[in-house]
Amino acid sequence: MKIRISIFISIVFLFATGCKKQLDLTPQSEISDLTFWQTSSDFELAANWFYLNTLDDPHYSGTNNSDNMSDLAFGTDIDPVSSGTYVAPEQDNNWDNPYSAIRNANKLIEKGQGSSIKSSILPYLGEGYFFRAYNYFTLFKLFGGVPIINQVLLPTDSMVFDARAPRDVVMDSILSDLNIAIAYLPAKSDAGTGRICQEAAEAFKARVCLFEGTWRKFHASGDGDTLLDQAIAEAKHVIDSKSYALYQGKGASSYRYLFIDQTSENNPESIIAKKYRTNINVNGWAYGVSWGNLNPTKQAADMYLCTDGLPIDKSPLFRGYDSCRSEFYNRDPRMTQSLILPAISIIRPQYDTYRPQWPGVDNNRNENSGYMLYKFISEEPTPGNGGGEFDWNDLRYAEVLLTYAEAQYERNGGISDADLDLSINVLRDRVNMPHLTNAFVTAGGLDMRTEIRRERSVELAFEGFRWDDLRRWKTAETTLPQSLLSIDVVGTQWANPVITLDGNSYNSFFYNTPSSQLQNGFKVLQPGTQRTFDPNKNYLLPIPTKQVALNPKLTQNPGW
Amino acid sequence: MEKILFPFRTCRIPLQKMLLIMKLTIVLLLAGCLQVSAKAYSQNDVKLSLDLTNAKLKKAFEIIERNSHYRFLYNSATIPENLRIDLHEKDILLSDALDKIIKNNGLIYKIINNKVIAVTSAGEMMQTIHLKGDVVDSTGNPLQGITITVQGLKSGTSTDAHGHFEIEVPDNAVLEISSVGYQSQLVRVTRDMPLHIVLREATSGLDQVVVVGYGTKLKEADLTGAVAKIDGEKLESRPVTGTLDALQGLVPGVAITRQSGQPGAQNYQLSIRGTSSINGNVPLVLIDGIPGDLSLINPQDIQDLTVLKDATAAIYGARAADGVILVTTKRGKRSSRPNVAYNFNLAVKTPGMMKKATPTDHFVKMFNEANKNDGDPQTFSDSTLAKIASHDPGVGQGENWSLQSYPMFYQSRNWYGDLFKTALRPTHNVSISGGGENSTYVMSFGDTRDNGNIAFGDNASVRDNLRIDMQTNLLKNLKLDVSTAYDYLNIRQPSELNDAIDNGLKVFSYVPLKNPEGNYYGYQGYENPVQELTMGGNETITDSRWSNNVKLDWEPIKGLVWTGQIGINLERYDDNAYDATNEEHNWDNSINSLIRNNPNSATYRNWSSVYKNFSTYVNYGRLIGRHDIKLMAGASREKFTKEAEYMAGAAFTSNDIFPLYLSDPSNLRAGDPVNWDDDPWALESYFGRASYSYAGKYYLEGTLRKDGSSKFSPEKRWSEIYPSISAAWKISGEPFFRDLVPSNLVTLFKTRASWGKTGNQDIPTLGLFDYIQLINISGQYPIDGSTVSKMASLSGIASPDRTWETIETKDLGFDLVLLQSKLSLSFDVYRKNNNNMLVSVTYPSTLGASAPTSNAGSLLDKGWEFNGSWNSKIGAVRFNVGIILNYNTDIVTNLQGQDVYNLGLTQARQGYPLDSYFGYKGSVIRSQAQLDAYASKYAGKGIVPATQPNGYGGLGVGDVMYQDVDGDGQITTYGDKTKGHNGDAVFLGSQIPKLTYSLTGGLKYKGFDFSFILQGTGNKYVWRGNGNFGVPLGEFWFQPLDYFYGKTYNPTNTNAEYPRLSNNGTIKGNNYQFSSLWLENTRYLRVKNLTVGYTFNGLQISKLKLRGVRVYVSGQDIFELAKGTWGHMYDPEETYVPPITADPTNTAYYENNYPMYRAFSFGVNVNF
């Protein structure tokens, strides 16, 4: 019997051990890294990832790139960065996400450089370098010098715990990557539709060089001129390539329609764009923007020139604040294309008929500043079936022109009328504003630097440039601590309980504003006493505290 | 004396019998003929070949037994020891052989029931008794289906509906009268006289047989581990949708929660003694040995259910870390005529606790109060308030914020409440079971139509269960068990169901359903929920499973059983959803250009999977004197493969039907593998068990298990050999104990201890191929502006080093049965420790991806269980009461120092229970002095706004102040840990209750029965969010819950529970921070079930004779004492347990959850 038992037990184990290989399975849904990276289309797929996942869209991602962080706009709540109350966070996507993208870029570069088909994948390899630079620049702008990780790491690699590289080393690394990208990428005419091309990399490099060139100049931290020279050169190269032009398709309203009417591949002004299409990639920003997440302040409204080319404090054409509409008269047309004239009728998301616009009514839900944003407001009641289908222009040609003008001025302490005509006056022409010339500046008692900066702020208003600009100009310390103001209440039409415009009556949300909330008659959104800016601290954001705790070599930015 | 010979007939071999039974069964199934009885097999003589040389007579008997189906019955003393037989015959008739070896040796024999050959000496009286008798229970009610067997033989019969039985037995035989749920009785038959047998209920279940896995069965009294058993009948007569529902409150240590009242999607969560890992592991459920799903099996098919809670589960290794539930389905009974049972239950489901938005008058008053607090003008005018009070039918100028250009109405409609109605749920079950001498069969079919409580659109689930099982003895030592089950679940619901429920709260109460022309009215962006439900399209989910289970038991040698089992489960899952385009109308009846679902679209998702399980094991048991030894060894292989498809189309030419070919081809899209992966996995396992007991007093058992899993790299694939050991000492079996305590006082006193380690790889967060660096190709992006581009990225970081989690369990318990089995008590203390739990170890983000989880964490569960029951009778009334208590704590003991938590729910944080809430300690500022003291320290710092008299979101009286727990002079969530400040968000409570308990009871009097189940939990916490409805006026565009009306601070209500109302973002931001103020304790005690029934026995309805009929009424979830329900708006069981991969702080569940219901039902059970 014992023999029989052992026979049966043997049978049992024979049966079970017959197929040791049954545990060796292969994945059916994902591809192994070992078998990928064989063909050109593999590299294309890898390069594609960066477009969706790293191209910045401040209204969608909403992180640290919105003009709510500056003096030009105010959202539904006080912005801690803008008002200086920001506390070092434990975790920050602005730190984590770029490194995740850099890891993917490193992989693409590593595999591409070692590939036997390198010559046929140069465009994608170039995109790898471009997006690595793009993500380092995101980190650089916010935090300054950061650890440079240019290889695919494992948790066991000591480089994971590297210290921060100095600011100039990071900048050199970014420029080096961009130079390789420019070398590898095809010219726009040869590049795939919508893909990063040589001119796009040059335009981006101009942005980087202007940022750090002016930063070095105003923060007295090194040689800015070399960078400004490169900014001028790259911008000029883009201009001369004639690959791009300003969008003029809607006549006098082209400026407003540029953001809502054109798919980027048909828009001559678009250089780098995040794309949204129904059924492919949608987001909610057409609604979000429409709901008052970005309300213009008095500071924004006041920067628009009068139609004579003079600022409101100098121009006789300025009509003051007495009526709800008076300040909008005789102004740079970009004002009424960026801000809604009270009580005009428009169509907007979720509204199928023309309705008069009024602060606090319909989707102008956030009445706090009294100004209503018009820029980016779609005219379709249901844009993209639940999502925006308007591309976000991350880098458009107008910025290249402004970069050229500013870099020229800051490099040389002046700018020629010819260069102004090549840049700023192209923008002025689109909106029928008088040209900016050295003579006009002198005659009007103006300051050329102020006017160049004004032009940039007006043209790029609410697109997420302002906070970066204030920091690199080193003017944030004076601009940001001031009270954020909304419309003028005292002695104006807004002080009436009911306001009649265009035959309709509207409740004023401002008629009984207590005097404690007023400053020179303007309603205060946030008093200056609640806003601070420490020049030794606030020009950079803090590194997330957990990262500092995890890596002893990672030093925190000063003041935080 | 006299030999009585029965005529012999040729006996068929068992295989033919089986075929016959199968045929008969098919006839039964097809014809539905209920009165056919399968009997009268021919009894022709068998032919034998015998080759006996100088064999002892007993040896001769053995040889004949082995070659025929006959058994010998004799008294050893009567067989002469020295008698030797010589017989060499081919094809001799049995009767001739018997004559030669028995009759010719001076003995006589008699064949009884064509089965037993009783042998005796001529000197002994040899009589066959035709015995009649009846069996009743202790109250005198006749018992049907009681098995009566002759001890030592396999022959027997069972009682009819009147409790009667008749049987041929040899004189002096011993009858065993037994039935599940009753204490067996042995009766020696001495005279041909009617027997009256009273069976006592097996109150303590000590004699019940418990299946503990891989063919091993033990008496409950002999268990060494923490094992609980539930009889299927306890699950049967409750008006519930499924097994999990029915199990709630019945098993100590088993916690079942549900999240929704949605038909087919109640989302039950099952756990045994807490959870063993932060990775969300679940108990292993085996249905007849093959992994299955408790939510889909028909409770009517369950014979019994065993829960292995401690180291006894270790024998199941790889997936048993959270305990094992063994389900044994019903089998037919041998030698019984067909039993046909039909059960019907009709449940009436009424919506239970439901959210209620403020009626219009409360809303406008609260809104105006917020305006006043903010220093804003009053939004709703006094005349509007008057019109609302008088239900003015007119239509006025819009006043509500942002809606001034929309009309204002003065009605009040309960949008949310009107979305739900009472619904019916009929259930039918029919089963046919029975068996012949060598085989059994059972067929059951169940159908449940669960209609949803939603009042609009098509919402119902249908569950059909068909189960067929046949067992037969192919040879007398070879048993085949074939079962097949088809489980079908079909759910129909409006595509926008959850969205519509959500919108039911969001639409303003003053908005009418339809415009004056009778068309659905669309009011600004608020989607009309009734229109969404009726016109927005439908979704159909169908889950079909076909489970096949073939099991062969071969007993080549007495005591040695080899088992081979093949289980193959096929599953097909389809989810088809259509989003139909629909238009809303404006008040003037023009069509609103906000067209919903434009273009229309449809998604088709399906997957099919094949799961194969091959297992084999050998059991050997032997009793040597008082040493009882049982050994088992086996192995198994499992493999799972899956294929998934996901297609989406849009712009269909039809808005009614959505076949893909009608969609716009350029819109056809395939889904991502991220959502519908089809990766395989496989497991290979070896296991063994040895148990030893001595004299029914000392028990020792040990198991070993080793598994290999495809989820780990080849080097880390195989687990270590996991051991378990358990022991028990039946003190009541000791003579010294018996000397001290009489057995009628203490029937059983047993202590138990167990220890074991189990490997775990069934971890939801563990990818199937995490040990390989994978490239994820997914997503879609229009790089060129029009066509779809896919994207490839690195899929995490490969982890070649990861391996099994190891869970160590310890249990110490005792069982006590007292007062003639009237009182049973059992108590266990336990610890469960996951020592190398897979946790994320955080690296600097410069790594560029999350490091793979590593075996670096630990989690400790500990607690105790108590189970007590009292069974007795007073006069003719039998009653029982029971209590179950379970206290369990779990603590995440090691997460490698990683300390991630957030305001609100956090799934795991080192040093705290799972699913804990962290938040500020908040209280309402009730005086200027309080405000000044607080503001002077904290205003303008951290999360606290500055104080301003009015506006800019200035802090004021009536707002919330927070405790500066870390004393850093500011209120912050995390503090700056690099400076030693740990922040002010502290532990406020866990979602998981430590204490769960239930009380059960019942009584029977004659035909009447009554039973109840009360179930409850200790403190458990819930936070319903600070977004739309968890706080009043969280968003000004949504009406608050009426619960908050009159409960907010204002100068005339200074003792209010909640802070002042506001529409100011900063004020709300401050007051609606997640703090103790908004956390609710939702402990409850609920009447889970009350049932009253009456049983008619032997009912004769015209010509139809019914064996038994029971009618009953029953109520489920009918009443409760509960806290934290916000005035009966949230069911206390309604707790969202987020999946491990979900964002725990997302509280949207509390807005769009389908409400629970109460059920009242009528049922009838008929046995033919």
mmCIF file of C-alpha atoms in Angstrom, chain B residues 154-379:
data_model
loop_
_atom_site.group_PDB
_atom_site.id
_atom_site.type_symbol
_atom_site.label_atom_id
_atom_site.label_comp_id
_atom_site.label_asym_id
_atom_site.label_seq_id
_atom_site.Cartn_x
_atom_site.Cartn_y
_atom_site.Cartn_z
ATOM 1 C CA LYS B 154 -24.643 2.171 2.395
ATOM 2 C CA SER B 155 -28.305 1.397 2.226
ATOM 3 C CA GLY B 156 -30.893 3.721 3.560
ATOM 4 C CA THR B 157 -33.959 5.754 2.953
ATOM 5 C CA SER B 158 -35.336 9.111 3.908
ATOM 6 C CA THR B 159 -38.507 10.388 5.455
ATOM 7 C CA ASP B 160 -41.437 11.701 3.485
ATOM 8 C CA ALA B 161 -43.326 14.883 4.107
ATOM 9 C CA HIS B 162 -45.080 13.334 7.089
ATOM 10 C CA GLY B 163 -41.831 12.234 8.590
ATOM 11 C CA HIS B 164 -42.617 8.595 7.831
ATOM 12 C CA PHE B 165 -40.137 6.054 6.638
ATOM 13 C CA GLU B 166 -40.097 2.362 5.914
ATOM 14 C CA ILE B 167 -36.976 0.239 5.586
ATOM 15 C CA GLU B 168 -35.839 -3.363 5.495
ATOM 16 C CA VAL B 169 -33.159 -3.919 8.051
ATOM 17 C CA PRO B 170 -31.450 -6.933 9.514
ATOM 18 C CA ASP B 171 -32.312 -7.598 13.061
ATOM 19 C CA ASN B 172 -30.024 -6.064 15.581
ATOM 20 C CA ALA B 173 -28.845 -3.517 13.029
ATOM 21 C CA VAL B 174 -28.038 -0.004 14.106
ATOM 22 C CA LEU B 175 -29.865 2.786 12.355
ATOM 23 C CA GLU B 176 -28.295 6.182 12.000
ATOM 24 C CA ILE B 177 -30.808 8.964 11.709
ATOM 25 C CA SER B 178 -29.214 12.151 10.548
ATOM 26 C CA SER B 179 -29.803 15.398 8.792
ATOM 27 C CA VAL B 180 -27.973 18.635 8.407
ATOM 28 C CA GLY B 181 -28.868 20.844 11.281
ATOM 29 C CA TYR B 182 -29.822 18.017 13.637
ATOM 30 C CA GLN B 183 -27.903 15.915 16.037
ATOM 31 C CA SER B 184 -27.492 12.430 14.637
ATOM 32 C CA GLN B 185 -29.039 9.566 16.524
ATOM 33 C CA LEU B 186 -28.187 5.898 16.612
ATOM 34 C CA VAL B 187 -31.006 3.418 17.250
ATOM 35 C CA ARG B 188 -30.464 -0.306 17.610
ATOM 36 C CA VAL B 189 -33.285 -2.237 15.979
ATOM 37 C CA THR B 190 -34.403 -5.180 18.005
ATOM 38 C CA ARG B 191 -37.998 -5.737 17.199
ATOM 39 C CA ASP B 192 -40.304 -5.205 14.325
ATOM 40 C CA MET B 193 -41.942 -2.290 16.011
ATOM 41 C CA PRO B 194 -42.653 1.234 14.810
ATOM 42 C CA LEU B 195 -39.985 3.707 15.783
ATOM 43 C CA HIS B 196 -40.751 7.185 16.987
ATOM 44 C CA ILE B 197 -37.639 9.262 16.790
ATOM 45 C CA VAL B 198 -37.252 12.753 18.094
ATOM 46 C CA LEU B 199 -34.335 14.599 16.552
ATOM 47 C CA ARG B 200 -32.782 17.447 18.418
ATOM 48 C CA GLU B 201 -31.462 20.326 16.441
ATOM 49 C CA ALA B 202 -27.725 20.424 16.218
ATOM 50 C CA THR B 203 -27.744 23.699 18.005
ATOM 51 C CA SER B 204 -24.056 24.100 18.393
ATOM 52 C CA GLY B 205 -23.300 22.599 15.048
ATOM 53 C CA LEU B 206 -20.686 20.457 16.698
ATOM 54 C CA ASP B 207 -21.510 17.500 14.545
ATOM 55 C CA GLN B 208 -21.745 19.456 11.372
ATOM 56 C CA VAL B 209 -19.157 18.725 8.809
ATOM 57 C CA VAL B 210 -17.028 21.616 7.701
ATOM 58 C CA VAL B 211 -15.074 21.700 4.493
ATOM 59 C CA VAL B 212 -11.648 23.177 5.076
ATOM 60 C CA GLY B 213 -10.227 22.844 1.636
ATOM 61 C CA TYR B 214 -8.845 20.333 -0.818
ATOM 62 C CA GLY B 215 -11.156 17.524 0.088
ATOM 63 C CA THR B 216 -10.675 17.655 3.802
ATOM 64 C CA LYS B 217 -13.770 17.631 5.945
ATOM 65 C CA LEU B 218 -13.806 17.984 9.652
ATOM 66 C CA LYS B 219 -16.460 18.032 12.286
ATOM 67 C CA GLU B 220 -16.935 21.475 13.624
ATOM 68 C CA ALA B 221 -15.973 20.254 17.065
ATOM 69 C CA ASP B 222 -12.646 19.061 15.716
ATOM 70 C CA LEU B 223 -11.502 22.286 14.075
ATOM 71 C CA THR B 224 -8.199 23.763 15.080
ATOM 72 C CA GLY B 225 -8.552 27.141 13.436
ATOM 73 C CA ALA B 226 -10.856 30.119 13.281
ATOM 74 C CA VAL B 227 -13.407 28.794 10.857
ATOM 75 C CA ALA B 228 -17.005 29.853 10.539
ATOM 76 C CA LYS B 229 -19.743 28.069 8.711
ATOM 77 C CA ILE B 230 -23.073 29.324 7.488
ATOM 78 C CA ASP B 231 -25.816 27.074 6.222
ATOM 79 C CA GLY B 232 -27.393 27.989 2.960
ATOM 80 C CA GLU B 233 -30.853 28.015 4.434
ATOM 81 C CA LYS B 234 -29.931 31.112 6.421
ATOM 82 C CA LEU B 235 -29.466 32.938 3.153
ATOM 83 C CA GLU B 236 -32.632 31.757 1.520
ATOM 84 C CA SER B 237 -35.652 33.598 2.744
ATOM 85 C CA ARG B 238 -34.360 37.128 2.916
ATOM 86 C CA PRO B 239 -35.555 39.644 0.327
ATOM 87 C CA VAL B 240 -32.077 40.377 -0.914
ATOM 88 C CA THR B 241 -30.492 40.614 -4.311
ATOM 89 C CA GLY B 242 -27.591 38.353 -3.702
ATOM 90 C CA THR B 243 -25.363 36.351 -1.482
ATOM 91 C CA LEU B 244 -23.288 39.236 -0.194
ATOM 92 C CA ASP B 245 -26.392 41.127 0.770
ATOM 93 C CA ALA B 246 -27.666 38.083 2.623
ATOM 94 C CA LEU B 247 -24.399 37.435 4.433
ATOM 95 C CA GLN B 248 -24.291 40.809 6.104
ATOM 96 C CA GLY B 249 -24.192 40.360 9.864
ATOM 97 C CA LEU B 250 -24.077 36.584 9.823
ATOM 98 C CA VAL B 251 -20.387 35.780 10.155
ATOM 99 C CA PRO B 252 -18.131 37.095 12.876
ATOM 100 C CA GLY B 253 -15.180 38.943 11.417
ATOM 101 C CA VAL B 254 -16.690 39.245 7.969
ATOM 102 C CA ALA B 255 -17.548 42.819 7.096
ATOM 103 C CA ILE B 256 -19.743 43.583 4.119
ATOM 104 C CA THR B 257 -20.514 47.101 3.035
ATOM 105 C CA ARG B 258 -22.444 48.357 0.091
ATOM 106 C CA GLN B 259 -22.240 51.630 -1.658
ATOM 107 C CA SER B 260 -25.319 51.999 -3.762
ATOM 108 C CA GLY B 261 -28.902 50.950 -4.354
ATOM 109 C CA GLN B 262 -28.405 50.744 -8.095
ATOM 110 C CA PRO B 263 -29.662 47.462 -9.560
ATOM 111 C CA GLY B 264 -26.754 45.230 -10.444
ATOM 112 C CA ALA B 265 -24.250 47.755 -9.175
ATOM 113 C CA GLN B 266 -24.586 47.762 -5.404
ATOM 114 C CA ASN B 267 -20.819 47.538 -5.245
ATOM 115 C CA TYR B 268 -20.403 45.323 -2.219
ATOM 116 C CA GLN B 269 -17.099 45.349 -0.422
ATOM 117 C CA LEU B 270 -16.117 42.239 1.450
ATOM 118 C CA SER B 271 -13.382 41.904 4.003
ATOM 119 C CA ILE B 272 -12.394 39.344 6.596
ATOM 120 C CA ARG B 273 -10.816 40.664 9.776
ATOM 121 C CA GLY B 274 -9.909 43.985 8.287
ATOM 122 C CA THR B 275 -7.580 44.092 5.365
ATOM 123 C CA SER B 276 -4.092 42.752 5.033
ATOM 124 C CA SER B 277 -2.506 45.349 2.808
ATOM 125 C CA ILE B 278 -2.804 48.953 1.763
ATOM 126 C CA ASN B 279 -2.954 47.594 -1.740
ATOM 127 C CA GLY B 280 -6.592 46.727 -1.410
ATOM 128 C CA ASN B 281 -6.525 42.952 -1.270
ATOM 129 C CA VAL B 282 -9.753 40.988 -1.108
ATOM 130 C CA PRO B 283 -10.685 37.560 0.248
ATOM 131 C CA LEU B 284 -10.499 34.563 -2.049
ATOM 132 C CA VAL B 285 -13.861 33.027 -2.849
ATOM 133 C CA LEU B 286 -13.932 29.432 -4.037
ATOM 134 C CA ILE B 287 -17.088 27.881 -5.363
ATOM 135 C CA ASP B 288 -16.724 24.114 -5.162
ATOM 136 C CA GLY B 289 -12.977 24.593 -5.219
ATOM 137 C CA ILE B 290 -12.748 26.987 -8.149
ATOM 138 C CA PRO B 291 -12.383 30.777 -7.726
ATOM 139 C CA GLY B 292 -15.690 32.516 -8.277
ATOM 140 C CA ASP B 293 -17.708 35.579 -7.504
ATOM 141 C CA LEU B 294 -20.044 35.797 -4.549
ATOM 142 C CA SER B 295 -21.939 38.689 -6.018
ATOM 143 C CA LEU B 296 -23.168 36.648 -8.933
ATOM 144 C CA ILE B 297 -23.945 33.245 -7.433
ATOM 145 C CA ASN B 298 -27.550 32.509 -6.581
ATOM 146 C CA PRO B 299 -27.900 32.305 -2.789
ATOM 147 C CA GLN B 300 -30.449 29.542 -3.316
ATOM 148 C CA ASP B 301 -27.724 27.320 -4.745
ATOM 149 C CA ILE B 302 -25.555 27.454 -1.673
ATOM 150 C CA GLN B 303 -25.509 24.401 0.547
ATOM 151 C CA ASP B 304 -23.111 25.978 2.978
ATOM 152 C CA LEU B 305 -20.384 28.496 3.164
ATOM 153 C CA THR B 306 -17.195 28.210 5.178
ATOM 154 C CA VAL B 307 -14.996 31.129 6.088
ATOM 155 C CA LEU B 308 -11.352 30.443 6.861
ATOM 156 C CA LYS B 309 -10.143 33.423 8.812
ATOM 157 C CA ASP B 310 -6.774 32.573 10.248
ATOM 158 C CA ALA B 311 -3.783 30.414 9.386
ATOM 159 C CA THR B 312 -6.153 27.698 8.212
ATOM 160 C CA ALA B 313 -6.488 29.739 5.040
ATOM 161 C CA ALA B 314 -2.752 29.425 4.404
ATOM 162 C CA ILE B 315 -3.313 26.190 2.527
ATOM 163 C CA TYR B 316 -4.716 28.399 -0.234
ATOM 164 C CA GLY B 317 -1.504 30.420 -0.396
ATOM 165 C CA ALA B 318 -1.151 32.860 -3.241
ATOM 166 C CA ARG B 319 -4.456 34.623 -2.904
ATOM 167 C CA ALA B 320 -5.527 33.713 0.604
ATOM 168 C CA ALA B 321 -3.943 36.539 2.525
ATOM 169 C CA ASP B 322 -7.285 38.094 3.304
ATOM 170 C CA GLY B 323 -8.999 34.850 4.185
ATOM 171 C CA VAL B 324 -10.898 32.352 2.132
ATOM 172 C CA ILE B 325 -14.584 31.741 1.646
ATOM 173 C CA LEU B 326 -15.441 28.227 0.536
ATOM 174 C CA VAL B 327 -18.840 27.841 -1.018
ATOM 175 C CA THR B 328 -20.301 24.388 -1.393
ATOM 176 C CA THR B 329 -23.242 24.270 -3.711
ATOM 177 C CA LYS B 330 -26.204 22.013 -3.247
ATOM 178 C CA ARG B 331 -26.070 18.400 -4.347
ATOM 179 C CA GLY B 332 -28.841 15.895 -4.803
ATOM 180 C CA LYS B 333 -29.457 13.289 -2.148
ATOM 181 C CA ARG B 334 -28.828 9.659 -2.798
ATOM 182 C CA SER B 335 -31.687 7.255 -3.011
ATOM 183 C CA SER B 336 -34.284 9.893 -2.910
ATOM 184 C CA ARG B 337 -37.164 10.527 -5.157
ATOM 185 C CA PRO B 338 -37.087 13.770 -7.065
ATOM 186 C CA ASN B 339 -37.597 16.767 -4.931
ATOM 187 C CA VAL B 340 -39.005 19.719 -6.778
ATOM 188 C CA ALA B 341 -38.862 23.030 -5.033
ATOM 189 C CA TYR B 342 -40.224 26.296 -6.198
ATOM 190 C CA ASN B 343 -39.582 29.548 -4.420
ATOM 191 C CA PHE B 344 -41.087 32.862 -5.201
ATOM 192 C CA ASN B 345 -40.382 36.208 -3.652
ATOM 193 C CA LEU B 346 -41.797 39.552 -4.533
ATOM 194 C CA ALA B 347 -39.991 42.468 -2.984
ATOM 195 C CA VAL B 348 -41.321 45.977 -2.921
ATOM 196 C CA LYS B 349 -38.447 48.405 -2.808
ATOM 197 C CA THR B 350 -39.088 51.885 -1.527
ATOM 198 C CA PRO B 351 -36.389 54.536 -1.761
ATOM 199 C CA GLY B 352 -34.641 54.854 1.581
ATOM 200 C CA MET B 353 -32.861 57.886 2.906
ATOM 201 C CA MET B 354 -32.631 60.519 0.216
ATOM 202 C CA LYS B 355 -30.987 63.853 -0.175
ATOM 203 C CA LYS B 356 -33.283 66.826 -0.278
ATOM 204 C CA ALA B 357 -32.414 70.234 -1.585
ATOM 205 C CA THR B 358 -33.955 73.239 0.095
ATOM 206 C CA PRO B 359 -37.457 74.106 -0.993
ATOM 207 C CA THR B 360 -37.555 77.470 -2.758
ATOM 208 C CA ASP B 361 -38.503 79.514 0.298
ATOM 209 C CA HIS B 362 -35.657 78.105 2.385
ATOM 210 C CA PHE B 363 -33.235 78.644 -0.463
ATOM 211 C CA VAL B 364 -34.020 82.306 -0.993
ATOM 212 C CA LYS B 365 -33.890 82.971 2.728
ATOM 213 C CA MET B 366 -30.486 81.312 3.010
ATOM 214 C CA PHE B 367 -29.233 83.184 -0.042
ATOM 215 C CA ASN B 368 -30.398 86.509 1.347
ATOM 216 C CA GLU B 369 -28.778 85.657 4.659
ATOM 217 C CA ALA B 370 -25.484 85.057 2.847
ATOM 218 C CA ASN B 371 -25.896 88.419 1.099
ATOM 219 C CA LYS B 372 -26.402 90.066 4.433
ATOM 220 C CA ASN B 373 -23.338 88.400 5.918
ATOM 221 C CA ASP B 374 -21.265 89.513 2.927
ATOM 222 C CA GLY B 375 -22.570 93.065 3.013
ATOM 223 C CA ASP B 376 -24.089 92.539 -0.412
ATOM 224 C CA PRO B 377 -27.517 93.720 -1.539
ATOM 225 C CA GLN B 378 -30.352 91.295 -0.931
ATOM 226 C CA THR B 379 -30.652 89.090 -4.021
#
